Amino acid sequence: MKSNLHLWLIPILPLLGMAVNGFFGRRFSRQWVAAVALASCGGSFAMALNIAARVRGLALPHTEVLTTWIKAGGLNVGYAFYLDQLSLVMLLVVTGVGFLIHIYSIGYMWDEGGFYRFFAYLNLFMFFMLTLVLANNYLLMFVGWEGVGLASYLLIGFWFTKDSAAAAGKKAFIVNRIGDFGFLIALFLMFKYFGALRFDQVFLAVSDFRPETSAGLLTAIALLLMVGAAGKSAQIPLYVWLPDAMEGPTPVSALIHAATMVTAGVYMVARSHMIFERAPTALTVVAIVGTLTALFAATIGIAQTDIKKVLAYSTISQLGYMFLACGVAAFSAGIFHLMTHAFFKGLLFLGAGSVIHAVGGEQDMRRMGGLRYYAPWTFWTMTIATFAIAGIPPLAGFFSKDEILWKAYSSGHWVFWLVGIITAFITSFYMFRLWFLTFFGDYRGAAADHHGHIQADTHSHGEPHESPLVMVVPLVILAVLSFVGGWAGVHGRFENFLAPVFNEGRASLGLEAGSEVAPGRLELILTVASVAVGFLGLYLAYLLYVRRPQLPEKIAGSMGGFYAAVLNKYYVDELYAALFVKPLIDGSTRILWRGVDQEIIDAAVNESADGARHVSDNIRHMQSGNLRSYAGWVASGAAAVIVYMIWVGVR
Amino acid sequence: MVPLPYYLVLSGMLFACGVVGFLIKRNIITIFMSIELMLNGVNLSFVAFAAQWHALSGQVFVFFVMVVAAAEAAVGLAIIIAVYRTRETLNVDQVNLLKL
C-alpha cells in the first residue's frame, strides 16, 4: 500500500513553532509561548504516533521526495524523507521524549528570562533532529547534523552572560566541528567513488564489495564516519565537550545531551551498517572506542560531586555501550539501548533538574541529602531511573544492557564483555552513590543558598520542596517508560522489528538473516552475572555512603594520586589544553597575529601609506602659491620637452 | 623677400622676451603684457610659415589666436581689477593665498 504520510510535516511543525516564538515571542505572554511550543512539538509527536499505529499496513521503507535540492552534474540531492523501522524508532524517541521535556521545561524555565528564546531554540533543535533522523541521503542528514550542533551551542550558552556557559557552548561547537570534518570527508569519498549520497544508492554500490580484510575504501569511509559519530556522541577522544555542556539549562541536558542529539552518532553508524559490516577493521575500532569510553567515563563518574556532571559522564559511558553494540555488529541492540537510555537518562536529568529546583539551585550532591521526604515524586521516579540504569530487572536498562553484553560475549571477544560488565558494576555504584547522597541521610544544604545554577527564584527557599505538577507529570510518564520500555525487547521482538533494516546487508554478505547462537545456559549465566554486579554496586554504595559515610574519604586518601587523577577527569582537559589549545593560541598569537598579520599584512599597508605621505611631503613644496614659481615650473617643463624632442630628433 | 629664418628668429626672440618678462616681473600688468608678447611671437611664426608655404591655415590660426587673446584680455583685466580692489596690490608675490 502506497500512502502519503506527509512526513515533511513532522520536521516543519517545530520549525514553524520556532519561527512564531522566535519572531513574535517577545510580545507573547508566557502562556502563549508555551502553547505554541507545545502545539508544534505535540503535533509532530501525534503524527509520529499515527505512523507508528499504522506501521503494519505500510510499505516500508517509505520514501517521500519533496523537491530536488541540489542538482549539479552527476549529483542529485533531493529534499526527501525516508522512513523505515530504524527511523521510526528514532522518530518516536525524539518526538516523544522531546514533547515530555517541552512540558517539563515550562515548569523549569517559568521564572527565567528569555522564556520565548528558550522555546524557540528548543523547537529549532527538534526541527534539525527530525531532519537528521528522516533524511534519505547523507547530505540532508548532515544538514540536520550541523543544525543540532547549532541548537546545542545556542542552548548550552543559553545563560550567555555567564562566562563559563558561553565558553562551554564554544567548546561543544569546536569539538563537534572536528568530528564533522571527518563526516564531511566521508561524504566526499562516497560521492567520489559511488557518485551518490542517497542511502539506497550508496548501499547498493556498497553491496558489491566484499568485506575488506585490509584497509581500503570502505574502511576509510567507515572510520571517517566514526570520527563524526565520536564528535557528536561524545566518544574518546572527542568526549570533552559533553561534561562542560552541563552549563546549559537542565531540560536541555536531558533532551540534547542525554536523550537525543548525542545518540545521533549511534543512529548514523547504525544507518551506515552496510558500510561498517564490510569494514571489519572499522567495526573493531568502533567497539574498542565504545568499550574504552564506557569504562573511562564511568570511572570519572565515581568521583564527581556535581549531580549533573555525574549524569554527564554516565551518558558518555552509556553511549560507549551503544557503540560497543554497533562495534560487534549488534546494531539493533545498540538502537534498543539508545531507546531505553533516552527514557531513563532523560528521566534522570529531569529528576536532577527537579532536585536542583527543590534545593534552590544547588548542584553539589554533598550539600543535598534527605530529599526523599521533601520531594517524594522526584524521589520515586529517580529511583526507577536509577534501578533501570543499574541494570536491575525488570526495568528497561536491564534488557538493553544485557542484550549488549550478551552480543559482545557471543561476538567472540570476551574482553569487550569483561570491560562491559566491569563498567556495569561501576555504573551501578556511581548511580546508587548519587541516589544515596541525594535522597538519603539528612539535608546538608543551607537554606536559601543560591549558587551555581542561575535561577531567578522569587519565592524564598526556606526548605527543599517538590516541583510543580507540570514538572512532575513528565517525570512520572518517563518513569513508566523506564519501567516497561525494556519489555519491548523480550523474545527479540525489538530486534525482529528492526530486522528488515539490518538484514538487507547481511543477506548479500552470505550470512543467514539474524544468525544467532541459541540462547542457552550460557546466556542465563551471563544475565545472572550482570544482575549480580548491579546489586553489588548497590551494596557497595550503601556500605560507603549510608553505613560508613567516613569511609569514602579514607579510601580516597589512601588512593592518593589516582584519586586526584580521577577527580580531575584524568587531566584530559589539561592534556588537550597543553597539546592542542595552547600551541594553537600561541601559534595564532605569535606567528599569525604578531607575525603574519602585524609584520607582513599590516606592515605592507602601513609602509605604502607612509611612503606615499613621505613622497607627497616633498612634492607639495612645489605648490608654493607663488605665481612666478608656477610659471617657472611650466617654462622648465616646456624646456625639458623641447630638449627631449631635440634629443630624439638628433638621435 | 625676407627668408623664413629671420622671421623665426624674431619670433623666438619675442617669445623669449615674453617668457623672461613673465618670470622676472612682479607687476601683474607687466606679466599680462608678457603673455601677449608670447602670443604675438607665436603669431609671427604662424604667418611666416603661411607665407612660406602659401597655406592659408596659418593665417586662419592667427585670427583665432587674436580672438582668444582679446577675450582673454577682457577677462584677465577684469580679474586684475578685482584683485586690485580686494588686495590693493598688483604684486603677484603678495597674491599667494593658495599655497599650502
Short mmCIF file of N, CA and C in Angstrom, two decimals, chain A residues 450-562:
data_model
loop_
_atom_site.label_atom_id
_atom_site.label_comp_id
_atom_site.label_asym_id
_atom_site.label_seq_id
_atom_site.Cartn_x
_atom_site.Cartn_y
_atom_site.Cartn_z
N HIS A 450 21.73 30.43 46.97
CA HIS A 450 21.75 30.38 45.51
C HIS A 450 23.18 30.31 45.05
N HIS A 451 23.42 29.38 44.14
CA HIS A 451 24.83 29.18 43.82
C HIS A 451 24.89 28.23 42.64
N GLY A 452 25.72 28.55 41.70
CA GLY A 452 25.82 27.69 40.53
C GLY A 452 24.73 27.97 39.52
N HIS A 453 23.64 27.29 39.69
CA HIS A 453 22.50 27.37 38.77
C HIS A 453 21.87 28.76 38.86
N ILE A 454 21.80 29.46 37.75
CA ILE A 454 21.21 30.79 37.77
C ILE A 454 19.71 30.64 37.72
N GLN A 455 19.07 30.90 38.78
CA GLN A 455 17.63 30.78 38.74
C GLN A 455 17.06 31.97 39.48
N ALA A 456 16.23 32.71 38.78
CA ALA A 456 15.69 33.93 39.37
C ALA A 456 14.51 33.58 40.26
N ASP A 457 14.78 32.80 41.28
CA ASP A 457 13.70 32.42 42.18
C ASP A 457 13.23 33.64 42.95
N THR A 458 11.95 33.84 42.91
CA THR A 458 11.43 34.93 43.72
C THR A 458 10.90 34.38 45.03
N HIS A 459 10.42 33.12 44.97
CA HIS A 459 9.93 32.56 46.22
C HIS A 459 11.12 32.15 47.08
N SER A 460 10.94 32.28 48.37
CA SER A 460 12.06 32.03 49.27
C SER A 460 12.29 30.52 49.36
N HIS A 461 13.53 30.16 49.64
CA HIS A 461 13.85 28.75 49.77
C HIS A 461 14.08 28.41 51.21
N GLY A 462 13.01 28.38 51.97
CA GLY A 462 13.15 28.03 53.37
C GLY A 462 13.67 26.61 53.48
N GLU A 463 13.01 25.68 52.80
CA GLU A 463 13.49 24.32 52.79
C GLU A 463 13.12 23.68 51.45
N PRO A 464 13.76 22.56 51.12
CA PRO A 464 13.50 21.94 49.82
C PRO A 464 12.03 21.63 49.64
N HIS A 465 11.58 21.69 48.40
CA HIS A 465 10.15 21.46 48.16
C HIS A 465 10.00 20.68 46.86
N GLU A 466 8.86 20.08 46.69
CA GLU A 466 8.57 19.31 45.48
C GLU A 466 8.33 20.27 44.32
N SER A 467 8.60 19.80 43.12
CA SER A 467 8.41 20.64 41.94
C SER A 467 6.93 20.72 41.59
N PRO A 468 6.58 21.73 40.78
CA PRO A 468 5.17 21.85 40.39
C PRO A 468 4.72 20.67 39.53
N LEU A 469 3.42 20.56 39.39
CA LEU A 469 2.82 19.41 38.71
C LEU A 469 3.32 19.28 37.27
N VAL A 470 3.50 20.44 36.60
CA VAL A 470 3.89 20.40 35.20
C VAL A 470 5.25 19.75 35.02
N MET A 471 6.06 19.75 36.08
CA MET A 471 7.35 19.07 36.01
C MET A 471 7.23 17.62 36.45
N VAL A 472 6.30 17.36 37.37
CA VAL A 472 6.21 16.00 37.92
C VAL A 472 5.59 15.05 36.90
N VAL A 473 4.60 15.54 36.13
CA VAL A 473 3.91 14.64 35.20
C VAL A 473 4.88 14.02 34.18
N PRO A 474 5.74 14.82 33.50
CA PRO A 474 6.69 14.16 32.59
C PRO A 474 7.58 13.16 33.30
N LEU A 475 7.95 13.47 34.56
CA LEU A 475 8.78 12.52 35.32
C LEU A 475 8.05 11.19 35.45
N VAL A 476 6.79 11.28 35.78
CA VAL A 476 6.03 10.04 36.00
C VAL A 476 5.92 9.26 34.70
N ILE A 477 5.60 9.98 33.60
CA ILE A 477 5.45 9.26 32.32
C ILE A 477 6.76 8.59 31.93
N LEU A 478 7.86 9.35 32.08
CA LEU A 478 9.16 8.75 31.74
C LEU A 478 9.49 7.60 32.67
N ALA A 479 9.07 7.70 33.92
CA ALA A 479 9.33 6.61 34.85
C ALA A 479 8.61 5.35 34.39
N VAL A 480 7.35 5.54 33.95
CA VAL A 480 6.62 4.38 33.44
C VAL A 480 7.36 3.78 32.24
N LEU A 481 7.81 4.66 31.34
CA LEU A 481 8.53 4.17 30.16
C LEU A 481 9.84 3.49 30.56
N SER A 482 10.53 4.05 31.55
CA SER A 482 11.78 3.43 32.00
C SER A 482 11.50 2.07 32.60
N PHE A 483 10.31 1.92 33.14
CA PHE A 483 9.97 0.64 33.75
C PHE A 483 9.64 -0.40 32.69
N VAL A 484 8.74 -0.01 31.77
CA VAL A 484 8.23 -1.03 30.84
C VAL A 484 8.97 -1.01 29.50
N GLY A 485 9.77 0.05 29.26
CA GLY A 485 10.38 0.21 27.93
C GLY A 485 11.20 -0.99 27.50
N GLY A 486 11.79 -1.66 28.47
CA GLY A 486 12.65 -2.78 28.13
C GLY A 486 11.88 -4.00 27.67
N TRP A 487 10.62 -4.05 28.03
CA TRP A 487 9.85 -5.26 27.68
C TRP A 487 9.67 -5.39 26.18
N ALA A 488 9.89 -4.29 25.48
CA ALA A 488 9.81 -4.38 24.02
C ALA A 488 10.85 -5.33 23.47
N GLY A 489 11.91 -5.54 24.24
CA GLY A 489 13.00 -6.38 23.72
C GLY A 489 12.87 -7.83 24.09
N VAL A 490 11.85 -8.18 24.88
CA VAL A 490 11.70 -9.57 25.30
C VAL A 490 11.45 -10.46 24.08
N HIS A 491 12.05 -11.62 24.10
CA HIS A 491 11.93 -12.58 22.99
C HIS A 491 12.38 -11.98 21.66
N GLY A 492 13.28 -11.03 21.73
CA GLY A 492 13.84 -10.47 20.49
C GLY A 492 12.83 -9.74 19.65
N ARG A 493 11.74 -9.23 20.27
CA ARG A 493 10.73 -8.55 19.46
C ARG A 493 11.28 -7.28 18.82
N PHE A 494 12.05 -6.54 19.62
CA PHE A 494 12.60 -5.30 19.10
C PHE A 494 13.56 -5.59 17.95
N GLU A 495 14.36 -6.62 18.15
CA GLU A 495 15.33 -6.99 17.12
C GLU A 495 14.61 -7.42 15.85
N ASN A 496 13.54 -8.18 16.01
CA ASN A 496 12.79 -8.61 14.83
C ASN A 496 12.15 -7.43 14.11
N PHE A 497 11.72 -6.44 14.91
CA PHE A 497 11.12 -5.26 14.32
C PHE A 497 12.13 -4.53 13.43
N LEU A 498 13.37 -4.45 13.92
CA LEU A 498 14.40 -3.74 13.15
C LEU A 498 15.05 -4.64 12.11
N ALA A 499 14.76 -5.92 12.16
CA ALA A 499 15.47 -6.86 11.29
C ALA A 499 15.43 -6.48 9.81
N PRO A 500 14.29 -5.99 9.27
CA PRO A 500 14.29 -5.65 7.84
C PRO A 500 15.37 -4.64 7.49
N VAL A 501 15.67 -3.73 8.44
CA VAL A 501 16.70 -2.72 8.15
C VAL A 501 18.08 -3.35 8.14
N PHE A 502 18.34 -4.16 9.17
CA PHE A 502 19.73 -4.60 9.35
C PHE A 502 20.04 -5.88 8.61
N ASN A 503 19.02 -6.55 8.13
CA ASN A 503 19.31 -7.81 7.45
C ASN A 503 19.57 -7.66 5.96
N GLU A 504 19.16 -6.50 5.41
CA GLU A 504 19.34 -6.36 3.97
C GLU A 504 20.81 -6.49 3.58
N GLY A 505 21.68 -5.96 4.48
CA GLY A 505 23.10 -6.05 4.18
C GLY A 505 23.64 -7.44 4.40
N ARG A 506 23.09 -8.11 5.43
CA ARG A 506 23.62 -9.43 5.78
C ARG A 506 23.41 -10.42 4.64
N ALA A 507 22.23 -10.33 4.04
CA ALA A 507 21.89 -11.30 3.01
C ALA A 507 22.96 -11.33 1.92
N SER A 508 23.36 -10.13 1.49
CA SER A 508 24.35 -10.10 0.41
C SER A 508 25.73 -10.46 0.92
N LEU A 509 25.89 -10.50 2.24
CA LEU A 509 27.18 -10.90 2.78
C LEU A 509 27.29 -12.41 2.90
N GLY A 510 26.17 -13.08 2.66
CA GLY A 510 26.20 -14.51 2.76
C GLY A 510 25.91 -15.04 4.15
N LEU A 511 25.62 -14.10 5.09
CA LEU A 511 25.23 -14.55 6.42
C LEU A 511 23.73 -14.80 6.40
N GLU A 512 23.29 -15.82 7.07
CA GLU A 512 21.85 -16.01 7.13
C GLU A 512 21.27 -14.95 8.05
N ALA A 513 20.06 -14.52 7.72
CA ALA A 513 19.45 -13.43 8.44
C ALA A 513 19.37 -13.74 9.92
N GLY A 514 19.87 -12.79 10.72
CA GLY A 514 19.76 -12.92 12.18
C GLY A 514 20.36 -14.20 12.69
N SER A 515 21.54 -14.54 12.20
CA SER A 515 22.18 -15.76 12.68
C SER A 515 22.52 -15.59 14.14
N GLU A 516 22.04 -16.46 14.95
CA GLU A 516 22.20 -16.29 16.39
C GLU A 516 22.62 -17.60 17.03
N VAL A 517 23.43 -17.46 18.04
CA VAL A 517 23.69 -18.62 18.88
C VAL A 517 22.43 -18.83 19.70
N ALA A 518 21.99 -20.03 19.79
CA ALA A 518 20.76 -20.28 20.53
C ALA A 518 20.97 -19.86 21.98
N PRO A 519 20.05 -19.06 22.51
CA PRO A 519 20.19 -18.64 23.90
C PRO A 519 20.06 -19.84 24.80
N GLY A 520 21.05 -20.11 25.54
CA GLY A 520 21.03 -21.32 26.37
C GLY A 520 21.48 -21.00 27.77
N ARG A 521 22.13 -21.95 28.34
CA ARG A 521 22.54 -21.80 29.72
C ARG A 521 23.57 -20.67 29.88
N LEU A 522 24.44 -20.55 28.86
CA LEU A 522 25.50 -19.54 28.95
C LEU A 522 24.90 -18.15 29.08
N GLU A 523 23.86 -17.89 28.27
CA GLU A 523 23.26 -16.56 28.33
C GLU A 523 22.66 -16.32 29.71
N LEU A 524 22.09 -17.37 30.28
CA LEU A 524 21.49 -17.23 31.61
C LEU A 524 22.56 -16.87 32.63
N ILE A 525 23.70 -17.54 32.52
CA ILE A 525 24.78 -17.26 33.47
C ILE A 525 25.24 -15.81 33.34
N LEU A 526 25.39 -15.39 32.09
CA LEU A 526 25.85 -14.01 31.86
C LEU A 526 24.82 -13.02 32.40
N THR A 527 23.54 -13.34 32.22
CA THR A 527 22.49 -12.46 32.72
C THR A 527 22.56 -12.36 34.23
N VAL A 528 22.71 -13.50 34.86
CA VAL A 528 22.82 -13.51 36.32
C VAL A 528 24.02 -12.68 36.75
N ALA A 529 25.11 -12.82 36.02
CA ALA A 529 26.31 -12.05 36.36
C ALA A 529 26.03 -10.56 36.26
N SER A 530 25.36 -10.14 35.19
CA SER A 530 25.15 -8.70 35.03
C SER A 530 24.18 -8.17 36.07
N VAL A 531 23.20 -8.99 36.47
CA VAL A 531 22.31 -8.55 37.55
C VAL A 531 23.09 -8.49 38.86
N ALA A 532 23.95 -9.47 39.04
CA ALA A 532 24.73 -9.53 40.29
C ALA A 532 25.60 -8.29 40.44
N VAL A 533 26.25 -7.86 39.35
CA VAL A 533 27.11 -6.68 39.50
C VAL A 533 26.26 -5.45 39.78
N GLY A 534 25.03 -5.42 39.25
CA GLY A 534 24.14 -4.31 39.56
C GLY A 534 23.87 -4.22 41.05
N PHE A 535 23.54 -5.39 41.65
CA PHE A 535 23.26 -5.40 43.09
C PHE A 535 24.53 -5.15 43.89
N LEU A 536 25.65 -5.63 43.37
CA LEU A 536 26.93 -5.41 44.06
C LEU A 536 27.21 -3.91 44.15
N GLY A 537 26.94 -3.20 43.04
CA GLY A 537 27.13 -1.75 43.05
C GLY A 537 26.23 -1.11 44.08
N LEU A 538 24.98 -1.58 44.14
CA LEU A 538 24.04 -1.06 45.13
C LEU A 538 24.56 -1.28 46.53
N TYR A 539 25.04 -2.49 46.78
CA TYR A 539 25.50 -2.81 48.13
C TYR A 539 26.72 -1.97 48.50
N LEU A 540 27.65 -1.85 47.57
CA LEU A 540 28.87 -1.09 47.84
C LEU A 540 28.53 0.37 48.13
N ALA A 541 27.64 0.94 47.30
CA ALA A 541 27.25 2.32 47.53
C ALA A 541 26.57 2.47 48.88
N TYR A 542 25.74 1.48 49.24
CA TYR A 542 25.06 1.52 50.53
C TYR A 542 26.07 1.49 51.66
N LEU A 543 27.05 0.61 51.48
CA LEU A 543 28.08 0.46 52.51
C LEU A 543 28.84 1.77 52.69
N LEU A 544 29.20 2.37 51.59
CA LEU A 544 30.10 3.52 51.66
C LEU A 544 29.38 4.82 52.00
N TYR A 545 28.14 4.95 51.56
CA TYR A 545 27.52 6.26 51.71
C TYR A 545 26.38 6.28 52.72
N VAL A 546 25.94 5.13 53.21
CA VAL A 546 24.92 5.14 54.25
C VAL A 546 25.48 4.56 55.54
N ARG A 547 26.06 3.37 55.46
CA ARG A 547 26.58 2.74 56.66
C ARG A 547 27.79 3.47 57.23
N ARG A 548 28.80 3.66 56.38
CA ARG A 548 30.08 4.20 56.87
C ARG A 548 30.44 5.43 56.05
N PRO A 549 29.76 6.55 56.30
CA PRO A 549 29.99 7.72 55.45
C PRO A 549 31.41 8.27 55.54
N GLN A 550 32.17 7.83 56.56
CA GLN A 550 33.56 8.35 56.64
C GLN A 550 34.48 7.59 55.71
N LEU A 551 34.03 6.39 55.34
CA LEU A 551 34.93 5.51 54.59
C LEU A 551 35.38 6.07 53.25
N PRO A 552 34.47 6.66 52.46
CA PRO A 552 34.91 7.13 51.15
C PRO A 552 36.10 8.06 51.22
N GLU A 553 36.11 8.95 52.23
CA GLU A 553 37.24 9.88 52.32
C GLU A 553 38.53 9.15 52.60
N LYS A 554 38.41 8.13 53.49
CA LYS A 554 39.61 7.36 53.82
C LYS A 554 40.15 6.64 52.59
N ILE A 555 39.23 6.04 51.86
CA ILE A 555 39.66 5.34 50.64
C ILE A 555 40.29 6.32 49.67
N ALA A 556 39.62 7.45 49.54
CA ALA A 556 40.16 8.46 48.63
C ALA A 556 41.55 8.86 49.07
N GLY A 557 41.72 9.02 50.38
CA GLY A 557 43.02 9.42 50.89
C GLY A 557 44.07 8.36 50.61
N SER A 558 43.69 7.09 50.76
CA SER A 558 44.68 6.04 50.56
C SER A 558 45.01 5.85 49.08
N MET A 559 44.08 6.25 48.22
CA MET A 559 44.36 6.12 46.79
C MET A 559 45.34 7.18 46.31
N GLY A 560 45.37 8.32 47.00
CA GLY A 560 46.37 9.35 46.69
C GLY A 560 46.23 9.92 45.30
N GLY A 561 47.31 9.75 44.56
CA GLY A 561 47.39 10.39 43.24
C GLY A 561 46.33 9.90 42.28
N PHE A 562 45.97 8.62 42.39
CA PHE A 562 44.99 8.08 41.46
C PHE A 562 43.64 8.75 41.66
#
